[in-house]
Amino acid sequence: MEVKQLSTFFPNAANTYCPGCEHGLLLKFIGMALEELGVVDRAVMVGSVGCSTLAYKFINVDYVQAPHGRAPSIMQAIKLLEPESVVFAIQGDGDALSIGLQELINAANRGIPVTVFLYNNMVFGMTGGQMAPTTPNGLKTTTTPGGIRYKYLGPPLDACKILSGFDGVKYLKRVIITPRPIYTKDRLMYSSKEAIESYRAVLNALKTQLNGGFSFVEFLGTCNVNWKMTIEESKKYVHEVTAKMFRPGLCRDEFGVEK
Amino acid sequence: MQGAEAIAFAAAESGLEAYFGYPITPSSEIMENLAAIYEKGKYGNFRVFFQTSSEIESINMLFGAGASGHIAMTATSGPGLSLMAEGISYSFLSQVPFLIIDVNRGGPGLGNVEPEQSDLSFVYWSLGHGGTRVIAMSPFTVSEAMTLVKKGFELAFKYRMPAVMLTDGVIVHMYENISWKTSEPLRPEVSWSARGRGNGPRHEINSIYLEPKDLRAVKGDLLKKLEALKKEAAYECYYCDGPLDALYISYGISARIALDAVRDLRRSGIRAGLFRPITIYPFAGEALANVAKMAKKLVTVEMNEGQMAKIIKAETGLEPEGLGYLGGEVPRLEEVMEAWR
Ligand SMILES: Cc1ncc(C[n+]2csc(CCOP(=O)(O)OP(=O)(O)O)c2C)c(N)n1
Ligand code: SF4
């Protein structure tokens, strides 16, 4: 089989994400979607702070590195001044929902056409696995070693629930990006359904931006390293635990791009 | 024209493309005047006027605007400037230009809204973590505030770094005759900017350098840039062409009172002079040291606890005596005059 080199990425850029992490997969889907839509030349990626920061090493589009949590503000300014640009960020759940929540909801309310891809791994990955606003009870983190969310921290924050309150958001979806483990008699396989759905969601979010709307997709993914699980366990966890708490599905498709 | 209106007018005339701001006394009139100018739509370049949700958002929007190669500014005051420090630091290392107007109020904390010059140390020494430096200028008339707005944009883009105009509620609220020559709006060279690569090469506006050797190299480049910036140091000197009984050193609004004092002293036969830095960073240290050689005594006049005196010591080794006014009080003329002895 011939492997096509995506022009959105530097040739032979080695993936430096941890093995088993879907951060790289998400970045690849974004690159594929930019190519499919023919907008690589107009694309500006705004890097957030978290493991997605590493994207600057691979992605061959214009790039601006934001401070932690502030990518939405930078994206809006670029879009206002460069209306032809296609502006997106990958934010972690800590970046978007902890330090950057104010910037995110203001962006959502204004509806300036930019796209946020949220990679929700329910911990602070880059800083070594501390609690995030999305951490569920039961998941041990370095700052909740007992695995219990301190009672006055409230339940995990639900990004799609928050953003569904804003009319400025024209495309809102939550998908699982982690492939589901499939156990056959003699071996372990992984389903490809999640990849296909995730790619579609990326494409539709960018289409919504091109139609003039703010779009947001949350991807449920893993961080096996900081969850202290094997890759297989972490993938099972997303399907058995994460997805029960954060229900995947389409919340809004104002422009009908899914059709 | 009132200071705030004049500053807003000068910004629009100079080619301002985007204003991002969050209201704070005593800076808000600058924003309100720009809102009015934007509303009228006379300046085609002025495409974005935006009231942000906080100064954190302001600075990051400035960062986005500058990173995509556009002329952008904000006006704020101490509490807002503190919130902006992180974004200014990113902008310094990422080499992103924009202009901040700091209308210095009484601080720290909520302080009061009277004029002080107490943000000077913060702006001069490091306006953000990791050794951040910014271009800093301070006008002493409304007209000069206008020219420094334009110069702020020019220097910010020429050196690709943030610029700050340090001023106060007196300049911003005072009415003064102005002179302004309309010229072509600025069109800085921005081929380095990130706005979609188009047919050209990719541009990366970044402040992450994970390898120590890489960060060391880029910081070395920045230090060279700061060295080159020194030639932009600007100042004015009054009565500096002969021996002096006393040389006053003062900037911004304080320098107006110091200049009155010097003129009054001259009338009574005392050889007083005034050295007035226009740029605070870079600081005209060499020029000051030369004039200081002719003076029996050096006196700083400023509205803080002696922040410029410390800068002068660092820049020139000189140790002037200092008059400092705290809490929102402007220098008292008689006291300034007395200080020559
Ligand atoms: C102002 C500021 N505070 C803290 C940090 C440290 N920090 C870097 S990444 C991060 C959290 C990352 O978690 P998340 O956004 O969930 O992304 P992930 O790495 O899990 O993908 C933190 C706290 C920082 N860089 N800047
Ligand atoms: S630390 Fe976690 S989120 Fe970051 S690359 Fe590794 S597995 Fe992925």
PDB file of C-alpha atoms and ligand atoms in Angstrom, chain A residues 23 49-52 68 92-96 99 119 121 123-127, chain B residues 86 90, ligand 1:
ATOM      1  CA  HIS A  23      -3.427  13.471  20.700  1.00  0.00           C
ATOM      2  CA  VAL A  49      -0.528  24.840  26.572  1.00  0.00           C
ATOM      3  CA  GLY A  50      -0.665  21.143  27.333  1.00  0.00           C
ATOM      4  CA  CYS A  51       0.422  18.113  25.378  1.00  0.00           C
ATOM      5  CA  SER A  52      -1.118  19.592  22.227  1.00  0.00           C
ATOM      6  CA  HIS A  68      -2.126  28.609  28.929  1.00  0.00           C
ATOM      7  CA  GLY A  92      -6.748  20.309  26.747  1.00  0.00           C
ATOM      8  CA  ASP A  93      -9.458  20.081  29.371  1.00  0.00           C
ATOM      9  CA  GLY A  94      -7.263  21.917  31.860  1.00  0.00           C
ATOM     10  CA  ASP A  95      -6.450  24.626  29.342  1.00  0.00           C
ATOM     11  CA  ALA A  96     -10.029  25.147  28.183  1.00  0.00           C
ATOM     12  CA  ILE A  99      -7.578  28.350  33.490  1.00  0.00           C
ATOM     13  CA  TYR A 119      -8.961  16.880  23.881  1.00  0.00           C
ATOM     14  CA  ASN A 121      -8.275  13.173  28.943  1.00  0.00           C
ATOM     15  CA  VAL A 123      -6.237  15.070  33.811  1.00  0.00           C
ATOM     16  CA  PHE A 124      -3.444  17.600  33.352  1.00  0.00           C
ATOM     17  CA  GLY A 125      -1.314  15.458  31.079  1.00  0.00           C
ATOM     18  CA  MET A 126       1.674  17.616  30.352  1.00  0.00           C
ATOM     19  CA  THR A 127       2.357  18.567  33.970  1.00  0.00           C
TER      20      THR A 127
ATOM     21  CA  GLU B  86       2.098  37.020  31.249  1.00  0.00           C
ATOM     22  CA  TYR B  90       5.043  35.733  25.592  1.00  0.00           C
TER      23      TYR B  90
HETATM   24  C1  LIG C   1      -0.117  30.237  33.649  1.00  0.00           C
HETATM   25  C2  LIG C   1       0.277  28.812  33.639  1.00  0.00           C
HETATM   26  N1  LIG C   1      -0.042  28.036  34.695  1.00  0.00           N
HETATM   27  C3  LIG C   1       0.322  26.740  34.703  1.00  0.00           C
HETATM   28  C4  LIG C   1       1.017  26.188  33.661  1.00  0.00           C
HETATM   29  C5  LIG C   1       1.449  24.763  33.723  1.00  0.00           C
HETATM   30  N2  LIG C   1       0.675  23.883  32.864  1.00  0.00           N
HETATM   31  C6  LIG C   1       1.113  23.542  31.644  1.00  0.00           C
HETATM   32  S1  LIG C   1       0.093  22.491  30.848  1.00  0.00           S
HETATM   33  C7  LIG C   1      -0.978  22.454  32.160  1.00  0.00           C
HETATM   34  C8  LIG C   1      -2.216  21.615  32.140  1.00  0.00           C
HETATM   35  C9  LIG C   1      -2.375  20.834  30.925  1.00  0.00           C
HETATM   36  O1  LIG C   1      -3.499  20.026  31.006  1.00  0.00           O
HETATM   37  P1  LIG C   1      -4.554  19.970  29.842  1.00  0.00           P
HETATM   38  O2  LIG C   1      -4.932  21.322  29.414  1.00  0.00           O
HETATM   39  O3  LIG C   1      -5.672  19.096  30.312  1.00  0.00           O
HETATM   40  O4  LIG C   1      -3.781  19.346  28.602  1.00  0.00           O
HETATM   41  P2  LIG C   1      -3.105  17.879  28.421  1.00  0.00           P
HETATM   42  O5  LIG C   1      -1.671  18.059  28.650  1.00  0.00           O
HETATM   43  O6  LIG C   1      -3.753  16.958  29.390  1.00  0.00           O
HETATM   44  O7  LIG C   1      -3.417  17.515  27.018  1.00  0.00           O
HETATM   45  C10 LIG C   1      -0.510  23.259  33.190  1.00  0.00           C
HETATM   46  C11 LIG C   1      -1.224  23.417  34.481  1.00  0.00           C
HETATM   47  C12 LIG C   1       1.351  27.051  32.589  1.00  0.00           C
HETATM   48  N3  LIG C   1       2.041  26.624  31.515  1.00  0.00           N
HETATM   49  N4  LIG C   1       0.974  28.343  32.605  1.00  0.00           N
END
